[in-house]
Short mmCIF file of C-alpha atoms in Angstrom, two decimals:
data_model
loop_
_atom_site.label_atom_id
_atom_site.label_comp_id
_atom_site.label_asym_id
_atom_site.label_seq_id
_atom_site.Cartn_x
_atom_site.Cartn_y
_atom_site.Cartn_z
CA UNK A 1 137.66 -25.58 -109.37
CA UNK A 2 137.85 -22.29 -107.46
CA UNK A 3 134.37 -21.44 -108.76
CA UNK A 4 132.95 -24.63 -107.23
CA UNK A 5 134.67 -23.99 -103.91
CA UNK A 6 133.25 -20.47 -103.93
CA UNK A 7 129.74 -21.67 -104.75
CA UNK A 8 129.84 -24.35 -102.04
CA UNK A 9 131.10 -21.82 -99.47
CA UNK A 10 128.24 -19.43 -100.31
CA UNK A 11 125.69 -22.24 -100.01
CA UNK A 12 127.10 -23.35 -96.65
CA UNK A 13 127.06 -19.76 -95.34
CA UNK A 14 123.44 -19.23 -96.48
CA UNK A 15 122.36 -22.53 -94.92
CA UNK A 16 124.14 -21.78 -91.63
CA UNK A 17 122.59 -18.30 -91.44
CA UNK A 18 119.12 -19.73 -92.13
CA UNK A 19 119.50 -22.33 -89.39
CA UNK A 20 120.88 -19.74 -86.95
CA UNK A 21 118.10 -17.27 -87.76
CA UNK A 22 115.30 -19.83 -87.35
CA UNK A 23 116.81 -21.13 -84.09
CA UNK A 24 117.29 -17.67 -82.65
CA UNK A 25 113.64 -16.88 -83.38
CA UNK A 26 112.44 -20.00 -81.62
CA UNK A 27 114.64 -19.33 -78.61
CA UNK A 28 113.70 -15.70 -78.23
CA UNK A 29 113.60 -14.76 -74.54
CA UNK A 30 110.71 -12.31 -75.09
CA UNK A 31 107.99 -14.95 -74.91
CA UNK A 32 105.37 -15.81 -73.68
CA UNK A 33 104.10 -13.12 -75.97
CA UNK A 34 103.56 -13.28 -79.71
CA UNK A 35 102.40 -10.84 -82.35
CA UNK A 36 99.22 -12.01 -83.94
CA UNK A 37 99.67 -13.53 -87.37
CA UNK A 38 96.41 -14.20 -89.19
CA UNK A 39 93.79 -13.91 -86.45
CA UNK A 40 91.36 -11.06 -86.12
CA UNK A 41 91.56 -9.94 -82.49
CA UNK A 42 88.66 -8.08 -80.97
CA UNK A 43 89.01 -5.74 -77.96
CA UNK A 44 89.30 -7.52 -74.59
CA UNK A 45 89.18 -10.85 -76.38
CA UNK A 46 90.73 -13.99 -74.93
CA UNK A 47 91.97 -16.14 -77.81
CA UNK A 48 91.10 -19.82 -77.54
CA UNK A 49 92.72 -22.48 -79.71
CA UNK A 50 91.99 -26.20 -79.45
CA UNK A 51 93.99 -28.97 -81.06
CA UNK A 52 92.33 -32.35 -80.70
CA UNK A 53 94.06 -35.56 -81.75
CA UNK A 54 91.61 -38.22 -82.87
CA UNK A 55 91.97 -41.88 -81.90
CA UNK A 56 94.91 -42.85 -84.10
CA UNK A 57 94.72 -46.63 -84.36
CA UNK A 58 96.67 -48.52 -87.00
CA UNK A 59 94.18 -51.35 -87.51
CA UNK A 60 94.60 -54.19 -88.31
CA UNK A 61 97.71 -53.60 -86.15
CA UNK A 62 97.22 -52.83 -82.45
CA UNK A 63 99.35 -49.70 -82.08
CA UNK A 64 97.52 -46.48 -81.22
CA UNK A 65 99.73 -43.45 -81.68
CA UNK A 66 97.83 -40.23 -80.97
CA UNK A 67 99.33 -39.87 -77.46
CA UNK A 68 102.80 -40.04 -78.97
CA UNK A 69 101.90 -37.59 -81.74
CA UNK A 70 100.43 -35.21 -79.17
CA UNK A 71 103.58 -35.45 -77.06
CA UNK A 72 105.80 -34.62 -80.05
CA UNK A 73 103.51 -31.66 -80.75
CA UNK A 74 103.60 -30.50 -77.13
CA UNK A 75 107.38 -30.70 -77.20
CA UNK A 76 107.39 -28.22 -80.09
CA UNK A 77 104.84 -25.98 -78.35
CA UNK A 78 106.98 -25.78 -75.24
CA UNK A 79 109.88 -24.64 -77.39
CA UNK A 80 107.67 -21.70 -78.34
CA UNK A 81 107.69 -20.87 -74.63
CA UNK A 82 104.06 -21.51 -73.82
CA UNK A 83 103.44 -21.91 -70.10
CA UNK A 84 101.61 -24.98 -68.82
CA UNK A 85 98.57 -24.65 -66.61
CA UNK A 86 99.28 -26.10 -63.15
CA UNK A 87 95.73 -27.49 -62.85
CA UNK A 88 95.05 -28.87 -66.32
CA UNK A 89 97.62 -30.98 -68.19
CA UNK A 90 96.12 -30.13 -71.59
CA UNK A 91 96.12 -26.36 -71.22
CA UNK A 92 98.92 -23.99 -72.28
CA UNK A 93 99.04 -20.22 -71.87
CA UNK A 94 100.61 -17.39 -73.78
CA UNK A 95 99.72 -13.91 -74.95
CA UNK A 96 99.05 -12.44 -78.36
CA UNK A 97 99.68 -8.80 -79.20
CA UNK A 98 97.47 -7.18 -81.81
CA UNK A 99 98.68 -4.61 -84.33
CA UNK A 100 98.11 -1.76 -81.89
CA UNK A 101 100.22 -3.48 -79.25
CA UNK A 102 97.35 -4.59 -77.01
CA UNK A 103 97.88 -7.97 -75.33
CA UNK A 104 95.29 -10.73 -75.46
CA UNK A 105 95.41 -13.84 -73.28
CA UNK A 106 95.89 -16.97 -75.37
CA UNK A 107 94.67 -20.39 -74.21
CA UNK A 108 95.86 -23.38 -76.19
CA UNK A 109 94.36 -26.78 -75.42
CA UNK A 110 95.96 -29.95 -76.79
CA UNK A 111 94.06 -33.19 -76.24
CA UNK A 112 94.68 -36.83 -77.13
CA UNK A 113 91.92 -39.42 -77.51
CA UNK A 114 93.61 -42.64 -76.47
CA UNK A 115 94.81 -43.70 -73.03
CA UNK A 116 97.45 -46.17 -74.19
CA UNK A 117 99.38 -47.48 -77.19
CA UNK A 118 97.54 -50.82 -77.47
CA UNK A 119 94.05 -50.81 -79.01
CA UNK A 120 93.13 -54.17 -77.48
CA UNK A 121 94.12 -52.98 -74.03
CA UNK A 122 92.36 -49.62 -74.43
CA UNK A 123 89.11 -51.42 -75.15
CA UNK A 124 89.21 -53.00 -71.71
CA UNK A 125 90.40 -49.91 -69.84
CA UNK A 126 87.46 -47.99 -68.31
CA UNK A 127 89.52 -44.80 -68.59
CA UNK A 128 89.29 -45.03 -72.41
CA UNK A 129 85.54 -44.33 -72.41
CA UNK A 130 86.10 -41.25 -70.25
CA UNK A 131 89.02 -39.99 -72.35
CA UNK A 132 87.09 -40.47 -75.62
CA UNK A 133 84.11 -38.64 -74.16
CA UNK A 134 86.36 -35.81 -72.98
CA UNK A 135 88.11 -35.44 -76.38
CA UNK A 136 84.82 -35.55 -78.30
CA UNK A 137 83.06 -33.08 -76.01
CA UNK A 138 85.98 -30.64 -76.07
CA UNK A 139 86.12 -30.86 -79.87
CA UNK A 140 82.41 -30.10 -80.10
CA UNK A 141 82.65 -27.27 -77.53
CA UNK A 142 85.67 -25.82 -79.30
CA UNK A 143 83.81 -25.68 -82.61
CA UNK A 144 81.13 -23.65 -80.87
CA UNK A 145 83.26 -21.34 -78.75
CA UNK A 146 86.92 -21.23 -79.84
CA UNK A 147 88.70 -19.08 -82.42
CA UNK A 148 90.72 -21.88 -83.96
CA UNK A 149 90.15 -25.64 -83.97
CA UNK A 150 92.51 -28.27 -85.41
CA UNK A 151 91.66 -31.93 -85.76
CA UNK A 152 94.58 -34.30 -86.32
CA UNK A 153 93.44 -37.88 -86.80
CA UNK A 154 91.59 -40.32 -89.02
CA UNK A 155 88.84 -39.32 -91.48
CA UNK A 156 87.29 -42.81 -91.32
CA UNK A 157 86.81 -42.49 -95.09
CA UNK A 158 84.09 -39.89 -94.72
CA UNK A 159 82.80 -40.90 -91.29
CA UNK A 160 84.43 -37.79 -89.86
CA UNK A 161 86.57 -37.07 -86.81
CA UNK A 162 86.73 -40.02 -84.42
CA UNK A 163 87.84 -40.10 -80.81
CA UNK A 164 87.15 -43.72 -79.85
CA UNK A 165 88.47 -47.19 -80.65
CA UNK A 166 87.02 -47.98 -84.08
CA UNK A 167 84.35 -50.48 -84.99
CA UNK A 168 86.26 -53.35 -86.52
CA UNK A 169 85.44 -56.33 -88.71
CA UNK A 170 86.32 -59.94 -87.95
CA UNK A 171 89.51 -59.59 -89.99
CA UNK A 172 90.64 -56.75 -87.72
CA UNK A 173 90.13 -54.02 -90.31
CA UNK A 174 88.06 -50.92 -89.60
CA UNK A 175 84.41 -51.21 -90.64
CA UNK A 176 84.60 -48.30 -93.06
CA UNK A 177 81.22 -48.95 -94.66
CA UNK A 178 79.57 -48.35 -91.26
CA UNK A 179 81.47 -45.09 -90.82
CA UNK A 180 80.60 -43.93 -94.35
CA UNK A 181 76.92 -44.75 -93.86
CA UNK A 182 76.49 -43.29 -90.37
CA UNK A 183 79.16 -40.56 -90.36
CA UNK A 184 78.90 -39.78 -86.61
CA UNK A 185 82.03 -37.62 -86.58
CA UNK A 186 80.94 -35.58 -89.57
CA UNK A 187 77.58 -34.97 -87.94
CA UNK A 188 79.33 -33.82 -84.75
CA UNK A 189 81.57 -31.51 -86.77
CA UNK A 190 78.76 -29.94 -88.75
CA UNK A 191 76.43 -29.51 -85.79
CA UNK A 192 79.27 -27.84 -83.86
CA UNK A 193 79.88 -25.43 -86.71
CA UNK A 194 76.16 -24.62 -86.95
CA UNK A 195 76.23 -23.39 -83.35
CA UNK A 196 79.55 -21.63 -83.71
CA UNK A 197 79.97 -18.13 -82.30
CA UNK A 198 83.57 -17.31 -82.95
CA UNK A 199 85.49 -19.80 -85.05
CA UNK A 200 87.84 -18.19 -87.56
CA UNK A 201 89.86 -21.17 -88.68
CA UNK A 202 89.34 -24.93 -88.88
CA UNK A 203 92.26 -27.24 -89.67
CA UNK A 204 91.35 -30.78 -90.71
CA UNK A 205 94.67 -32.62 -90.74
CA UNK A 206 93.27 -35.99 -91.72
CA UNK A 207 93.41 -38.03 -94.91
CA UNK A 208 91.45 -36.67 -97.90
CA UNK A 209 89.72 -34.10 -95.72
CA UNK A 210 89.11 -31.69 -98.61
CA UNK A 211 87.26 -34.08 -100.92
CA UNK A 212 85.46 -35.70 -97.98
CA UNK A 213 84.41 -32.69 -95.91
CA UNK A 214 85.23 -29.33 -97.51
CA UNK A 215 81.94 -28.68 -99.36
CA UNK A 216 79.85 -29.68 -96.36
CA UNK A 217 81.86 -27.39 -94.07
CA UNK A 218 81.67 -24.53 -96.55
CA UNK A 219 77.90 -24.91 -96.85
CA UNK A 220 77.57 -24.21 -93.12
CA UNK A 221 80.49 -21.88 -92.47
CA UNK A 222 81.35 -20.03 -95.68
CA UNK A 223 83.26 -17.31 -93.83
CA UNK A 224 85.88 -19.37 -91.98
CA UNK A 225 89.33 -20.39 -93.18
CA UNK A 226 89.50 -24.13 -93.74
CA UNK A 227 92.77 -26.02 -94.02
CA UNK A 228 92.50 -29.50 -95.48
CA UNK A 229 94.32 -32.22 -97.34
CA UNK A 230 93.75 -33.73 -100.77
CA UNK A 231 95.25 -37.18 -100.30
CA UNK A 232 96.45 -39.73 -97.78
CA UNK A 233 98.60 -37.92 -95.24
CA UNK A 234 101.58 -39.44 -93.49
CA UNK A 235 101.44 -38.67 -89.76
CA UNK A 236 104.67 -36.70 -89.56
CA UNK A 237 103.53 -34.52 -92.47
CA UNK A 238 100.17 -33.86 -90.77
CA UNK A 239 102.02 -32.91 -87.59
CA UNK A 240 104.42 -30.53 -89.27
CA UNK A 241 101.62 -28.99 -91.37
CA UNK A 242 99.55 -28.40 -88.24
CA UNK A 243 102.53 -26.90 -86.45
CA UNK A 244 103.30 -24.68 -89.45
CA UNK A 245 99.71 -23.46 -89.57
CA UNK A 246 99.72 -22.76 -85.84
CA UNK A 247 102.91 -20.77 -86.28
CA UNK A 248 101.21 -18.68 -88.95
CA UNK A 249 98.36 -17.93 -86.57
CA UNK A 250 100.67 -17.10 -83.70
CA UNK A 251 102.85 -14.91 -85.86
CA UNK A 252 106.19 -13.88 -84.48
CA UNK A 253 107.60 -13.68 -80.98
CA UNK A 254 107.32 -10.16 -79.54
CA UNK A 255 110.43 -8.03 -79.35
CA UNK A 256 112.17 -7.95 -75.96
CA UNK B 1 137.78 -27.79 -130.01
CA UNK B 2 134.61 -25.95 -129.08
CA UNK B 3 135.25 -23.20 -126.55
CA UNK B 4 132.32 -21.86 -124.60
CA UNK B 5 132.37 -18.42 -123.03
CA UNK B 6 133.07 -18.55 -119.26
CA UNK B 7 129.50 -17.46 -118.38
CA UNK B 8 127.99 -20.29 -120.46
CA UNK B 9 130.44 -22.76 -119.00
CA UNK B 10 129.20 -21.92 -115.52
CA UNK B 11 125.59 -22.46 -116.60
CA UNK B 12 126.48 -25.83 -118.16
CA UNK B 13 128.26 -26.88 -114.95
CA UNK B 14 125.27 -25.85 -112.87
CA UNK B 15 122.95 -27.75 -115.18
CA UNK B 16 125.10 -30.90 -114.93
CA UNK B 17 125.21 -30.54 -111.15
CA UNK B 18 121.41 -30.15 -111.03
CA UNK B 19 120.87 -33.23 -113.22
CA UNK B 20 123.25 -35.30 -111.05
CA UNK B 21 121.48 -34.05 -107.92
CA UNK B 22 118.01 -34.87 -109.31
CA UNK B 23 119.11 -38.36 -110.44
CA UNK B 24 120.65 -39.07 -107.03
CA UNK B 25 117.64 -37.71 -105.18
CA UNK B 26 115.27 -39.80 -107.32
CA UNK B 27 117.29 -42.96 -106.82
CA UNK B 28 117.43 -42.47 -103.06
CA UNK B 29 113.76 -41.56 -102.76
CA UNK B 30 112.37 -44.56 -104.63
CA UNK B 31 111.92 -46.55 -101.45
CA UNK B 32 109.75 -43.77 -100.05
CA UNK B 33 107.06 -44.23 -102.68
CA UNK B 34 106.37 -47.80 -101.56
CA UNK B 35 106.97 -47.01 -97.89
CA UNK B 36 104.41 -44.19 -97.85
CA UNK B 37 101.73 -46.56 -99.09
CA UNK B 38 102.43 -49.15 -96.38
CA UNK B 39 100.28 -47.48 -93.74
CA UNK B 40 96.61 -48.10 -94.34
CA UNK B 41 97.21 -50.68 -97.08
CA UNK B 42 95.36 -53.98 -97.16
CA UNK B 43 97.32 -57.07 -96.14
CA UNK B 44 97.72 -58.15 -99.77
CA UNK B 45 98.96 -54.74 -100.91
CA UNK B 46 101.22 -54.50 -97.89
CA UNK B 47 102.94 -57.78 -98.78
CA UNK B 48 103.43 -56.59 -102.35
CA UNK B 49 104.87 -53.26 -101.19
CA UNK B 50 107.17 -55.01 -98.73
CA UNK B 51 108.50 -57.23 -101.50
CA UNK B 52 109.10 -54.16 -103.65
CA UNK B 53 110.96 -52.53 -100.81
CA UNK B 54 113.08 -55.60 -100.13
CA UNK B 55 114.17 -55.68 -103.77
CA UNK B 56 115.24 -52.05 -103.64
CA UNK B 57 118.99 -51.83 -104.20
CA UNK B 58 120.95 -50.34 -101.29
CA UNK B 59 117.81 -50.20 -99.13
CA UNK B 60 119.68 -50.50 -95.83
CA UNK B 61 122.14 -47.79 -96.85
CA UNK B 62 119.33 -45.47 -97.95
CA UNK B 63 117.38 -46.05 -94.76
CA UNK B 64 120.49 -45.54 -92.65
CA UNK B 65 120.99 -42.18 -94.38
CA UNK B 66 117.31 -41.30 -93.99
CA UNK B 67 117.46 -41.89 -90.23
CA UNK B 68 119.53 -38.74 -89.90
CA UNK B 69 117.36 -36.65 -92.22
CA UNK B 70 113.86 -35.44 -92.97
CA UNK B 71 112.54 -38.90 -93.83
CA UNK B 72 113.41 -40.28 -90.41
CA UNK B 73 109.85 -41.27 -89.43
CA UNK B 74 109.20 -43.02 -92.71
CA UNK B 75 112.52 -44.84 -92.42
CA UNK B 76 111.63 -45.96 -88.88
CA UNK B 77 108.28 -47.35 -90.05
CA UNK B 78 109.96 -49.13 -92.96
CA UNK B 79 112.66 -50.66 -90.77
CA UNK B 80 110.00 -51.93 -88.37
CA UNK B 81 107.72 -53.26 -91.11
CA UNK B 82 110.51 -55.10 -92.91
CA UNK B 83 112.19 -56.21 -89.68
CA UNK B 84 115.59 -55.00 -90.84
CA UNK B 85 117.58 -56.25 -87.88
CA UNK B 86 120.87 -55.11 -89.41
CA UNK B 87 119.77 -51.54 -88.64
CA UNK B 88 119.11 -52.21 -84.96
CA UNK B 89 122.40 -50.63 -83.86
CA UNK B 90 121.60 -47.55 -85.92
CA UNK B 91 118.28 -47.23 -84.12
CA UNK B 92 120.02 -47.47 -80.76
CA UNK B 93 122.46 -44.79 -81.93
CA UNK B 94 119.81 -42.28 -83.01
CA UNK B 95 117.50 -43.01 -80.08
CA UNK B 96 119.90 -41.19 -77.74
CA UNK B 97 119.05 -37.84 -79.31
CA UNK B 98 115.58 -38.65 -80.66
CA UNK B 99 113.28 -36.20 -78.84
CA UNK B 100 110.09 -37.84 -80.19
CA UNK B 101 111.03 -41.32 -78.94
CA UNK B 102 109.73 -42.88 -82.17
CA UNK B 103 113.00 -44.77 -82.65
CA UNK B 104 112.05 -46.83 -79.58
CA UNK B 105 108.81 -47.86 -81.29
CA UNK B 106 110.87 -49.23 -84.19
CA UNK B 107 113.22 -50.95 -81.74
CA UNK B 108 110.17 -52.50 -80.04
CA UNK B 109 109.40 -54.35 -83.25
CA UNK B 110 112.68 -56.32 -82.94
CA UNK B 111 111.96 -57.56 -79.43
CA UNK B 112 111.80 -61.33 -79.16
CA UNK B 113 112.81 -63.90 -76.56
CA UNK B 114 116.47 -63.43 -77.47
CA UNK B 115 116.56 -59.63 -77.29
CA UNK B 116 113.99 -58.95 -74.57
CA UNK B 117 116.43 -58.78 -71.67
CA UNK B 118 118.94 -56.59 -73.48
CA UNK B 119 116.27 -54.21 -74.81
CA UNK B 120 114.53 -53.96 -71.44
CA UNK B 121 117.82 -53.15 -69.78
CA UNK B 122 118.57 -50.42 -72.35
CA UNK B 123 115.08 -48.91 -71.93
CA UNK B 124 115.32 -49.01 -68.15
CA UNK B 125 118.65 -47.22 -68.28
CA UNK B 126 117.38 -44.60 -70.76
CA UNK B 127 114.24 -43.95 -68.70
CA UNK B 128 116.39 -42.88 -65.78
CA UNK B 129 118.75 -40.68 -67.81
CA UNK B 130 118.13 -36.96 -67.38
CA UNK B 131 118.83 -36.21 -71.05
CA UNK B 132 116.03 -38.50 -72.29
CA UNK B 133 113.15 -36.30 -73.50
CA UNK B 134 109.67 -36.46 -71.96
CA UNK B 135 108.15 -37.88 -75.17
CA UNK B 136 110.75 -40.65 -75.20
CA UNK B 137 110.22 -41.39 -71.48
CA UNK B 138 106.51 -41.92 -72.17
CA UNK B 139 107.25 -44.48 -74.88
CA UNK B 140 109.89 -46.16 -72.71
CA UNK B 141 107.47 -46.48 -69.78
CA UNK B 142 104.79 -47.92 -72.07
CA UNK B 143 107.27 -50.44 -73.46
CA UNK B 144 108.66 -51.40 -70.05
CA UNK B 145 105.11 -51.99 -68.88
CA UNK B 146 104.46 -54.28 -71.86
CA UNK B 147 107.75 -56.12 -71.21
CA UNK B 148 106.70 -56.67 -67.59
CA UNK B 149 109.82 -54.97 -66.29
CA UNK B 150 109.52 -54.18 -62.61
CA UNK B 151 110.67 -50.71 -61.59
CA UNK B 152 111.89 -50.29 -58.03
CA UNK B 153 109.62 -48.35 -55.67
CA UNK B 154 111.87 -45.31 -55.72
CA UNK B 155 112.08 -45.36 -59.53
CA UNK B 156 108.31 -45.54 -59.87
CA UNK B 157 107.79 -42.82 -57.26
CA UNK B 158 110.23 -40.64 -59.15
CA UNK B 159 108.29 -40.83 -62.44
CA UNK B 160 104.88 -40.73 -60.73
CA UNK B 161 105.40 -37.74 -58.49
CA UNK B 162 108.63 -35.92 -59.36
CA UNK B 163 108.82 -35.96 -63.14
CA UNK B 164 108.35 -32.46 -64.53
CA UNK B 165 106.27 -33.73 -67.47
CA UNK B 166 102.55 -34.44 -66.90
CA UNK B 167 102.70 -36.82 -69.88
CA UNK B 168 105.37 -38.92 -68.17
CA UNK B 169 103.40 -38.93 -64.91
CA UNK B 170 100.32 -40.06 -66.81
CA UNK B 171 102.27 -42.86 -68.47
CA UNK B 172 103.56 -43.85 -65.03
CA UNK B 173 99.95 -44.19 -63.83
CA UNK B 174 99.36 -46.49 -66.82
CA UNK B 175 102.39 -48.52 -65.72
CA UNK B 176 100.95 -48.69 -62.20
CA UNK B 177 97.59 -49.86 -63.59
CA UNK B 178 99.32 -52.61 -65.53
CA UNK B 179 101.14 -53.83 -62.45
CA UNK B 180 98.13 -53.63 -60.14
CA UNK B 181 95.52 -55.12 -62.47
CA UNK B 182 97.12 -57.37 -65.08
CA UNK B 183 99.76 -58.64 -62.68
CA UNK B 184 97.71 -58.31 -59.48
CA UNK B 185 100.69 -56.59 -57.92
CA UNK B 186 99.55 -55.14 -54.61
CA UNK B 187 102.84 -53.71 -53.46
CA UNK B 188 102.12 -50.32 -55.02
CA UNK B 189 98.99 -49.55 -52.98
CA UNK B 190 100.83 -46.77 -51.15
CA UNK B 191 101.62 -45.04 -54.43
CA UNK B 192 97.98 -45.25 -55.55
CA UNK B 193 96.87 -43.83 -52.22
CA UNK B 194 99.20 -40.88 -52.72
CA UNK B 195 97.81 -40.33 -56.24
CA UNK B 196 94.31 -40.14 -54.78
CA UNK B 197 95.25 -37.61 -52.10
CA UNK B 198 98.15 -35.48 -53.35
CA UNK B 199 96.69 -31.98 -53.97
CA UNK B 200 99.41 -30.86 -56.38
CA UNK B 201 98.53 -33.50 -58.99
CA UNK B 202 96.31 -32.51 -61.92
CA UNK B 203 92.66 -33.41 -62.41
CA UNK B 204 93.67 -35.74 -65.27
CA UNK B 205 95.99 -37.71 -62.98
CA UNK B 206 93.33 -37.91 -60.27
CA UNK B 207 90.80 -39.17 -62.85
CA UNK B 208 93.24 -41.87 -63.97
CA UNK B 209 93.81 -42.89 -60.36
CA UNK B 210 90.05 -43.17 -59.68
CA UNK B 211 89.59 -45.16 -62.88
CA UNK B 212 92.38 -47.56 -61.87
CA UNK B 213 90.78 -47.95 -58.43
CA UNK B 214 87.49 -48.97 -60.05
CA UNK B 215 89.27 -52.03 -61.46
CA UNK B 216 90.65 -53.22 -58.13
CA UNK B 217 89.06 -55.88 -55.93
CA UNK B 218 87.15 -54.68 -52.86
CA UNK B 219 89.76 -56.04 -50.44
CA UNK B 220 92.23 -53.52 -51.86
CA UNK B 221 89.76 -50.66 -52.19
CA UNK B 222 89.00 -50.71 -48.49
CA UNK B 223 92.61 -49.87 -47.81
CA UNK B 224 92.23 -46.67 -49.88
CA UNK B 225 89.87 -44.91 -47.51
CA UNK B 226 91.20 -41.38 -47.96
CA UNK B 227 90.58 -39.55 -51.23
CA UNK B 228 90.56 -36.06 -52.63
CA UNK B 229 87.49 -34.49 -54.27
CA UNK B 230 87.58 -33.66 -57.98
CA UNK B 231 88.77 -30.05 -58.24
CA UNK B 232 86.24 -27.58 -59.61
CA UNK B 233 88.68 -25.00 -60.94
CA UNK B 234 88.83 -26.78 -64.31
CA UNK B 235 86.56 -26.96 -67.36
CA UNK B 236 83.16 -28.59 -66.65
CA UNK B 237 83.86 -31.65 -68.82
CA UNK B 238 87.10 -32.40 -66.95
CA UNK B 239 85.29 -32.16 -63.62
CA UNK B 240 82.48 -34.33 -65.00
CA UNK B 241 84.74 -37.18 -66.14
CA UNK B 242 86.66 -36.98 -62.87
CA UNK B 243 83.38 -37.31 -60.97
CA UNK B 244 82.34 -40.25 -63.15
CA UNK B 245 85.63 -42.00 -62.41
CA UNK B 246 85.31 -41.19 -58.68
CA UNK B 247 81.80 -42.64 -58.51
CA UNK B 248 82.83 -45.79 -60.41
CA UNK B 249 85.77 -46.29 -58.03
CA UNK B 250 83.37 -47.07 -55.17
CA UNK B 251 85.39 -44.87 -52.78
#
């Protein structure tokens, strides 16, 4: 019996220390400054990271959830002590230190595609067209100019990243055959990568992104790191995977 | 009687403990297999999965446990999909500390004519509580808008102009749009005017305000004669969509 008590005590102590250690790292007062994790930082380089949430409808249901997912993500980012831009609600600032101790400005942009939680209502809101255009353009620009780009959203079964209310059938389901045939999001993705100057990492946190997109991405950008998925991905898993990957890139908080 | 050396005895005990743990974990995770497939399933498959879930022994107990653990989001989706009203109080309990606000989405699924008033009152109260997270306040505002709950002028002004979270302020503009367009509520014209002129508000908020204005009848637009230009110290695409919204507003 004593052995079991001893074993349990050790387990509890290890668990408590792990929780304390991880919390103390997140709450470090030394930020906003982080030591670069996996990025290659060139001299005088501003690091740009864009995370774009695609239009996350749940058709045939009406709920659209990418705003809520983005907010949960932003909540975690703010715990990493990023500072918000006063002029732009989607922009967050920090600094990255390279191995020689030189600081680089870090701009992180986090964008949602929808303007509300109801797909029917969004379709009649003129702001939706503007927001979709903004998310799509920033995604395309980020592929061309940023160091890291994450897409968190639907794959439209091969149609590619999507930032707008989907084309739907009479039964309320998404018209997947249209997306597969026309693949507008995939075309946008690949043409952005073709004109890319600086991208080092692309995260595709959408269902089946590896079998659907990996080879096509690799054919255009063989040198970049690509993070993908091999199956259907539950939204909370996609979020925590994206956050984990971002943490790897950002590395650790600088010492005080 | 067979006597094992002490070292072997420890290994056997650990093995037994591991087997018990694995069996318990498997039993409690069975519901997850069906639940994970619910999203994105066809209507026919969804009904089949829901029947499987309903026949799961101790489902409510497992979900109740999951609400406090790593499978919280999946449990919330399952509770909403199966309409497990007996877990409503548990959702209210965890919503107090739920930073994501997703528990309110599950609670939304229980709202009917009988529970509307009570739920609206709870949401209203939570919206005004300082300890409610920004993500939760966004969901609460969206839900209150859908429930046609009328915030007082001072409450709306507080979330529109004083909330520290841009996401909450944006959701408050959505609420304002709902009241001014769907309900033709004209009493908030002063608030819209402030949104269009207040220099400390972001370009995204200004764009939303212009877009909302474009939906208003001319008799209201003429009362909004003062506006603020789209700021140019932002990325070109943000300025461009702000300009598009401004031009469509007719101001």
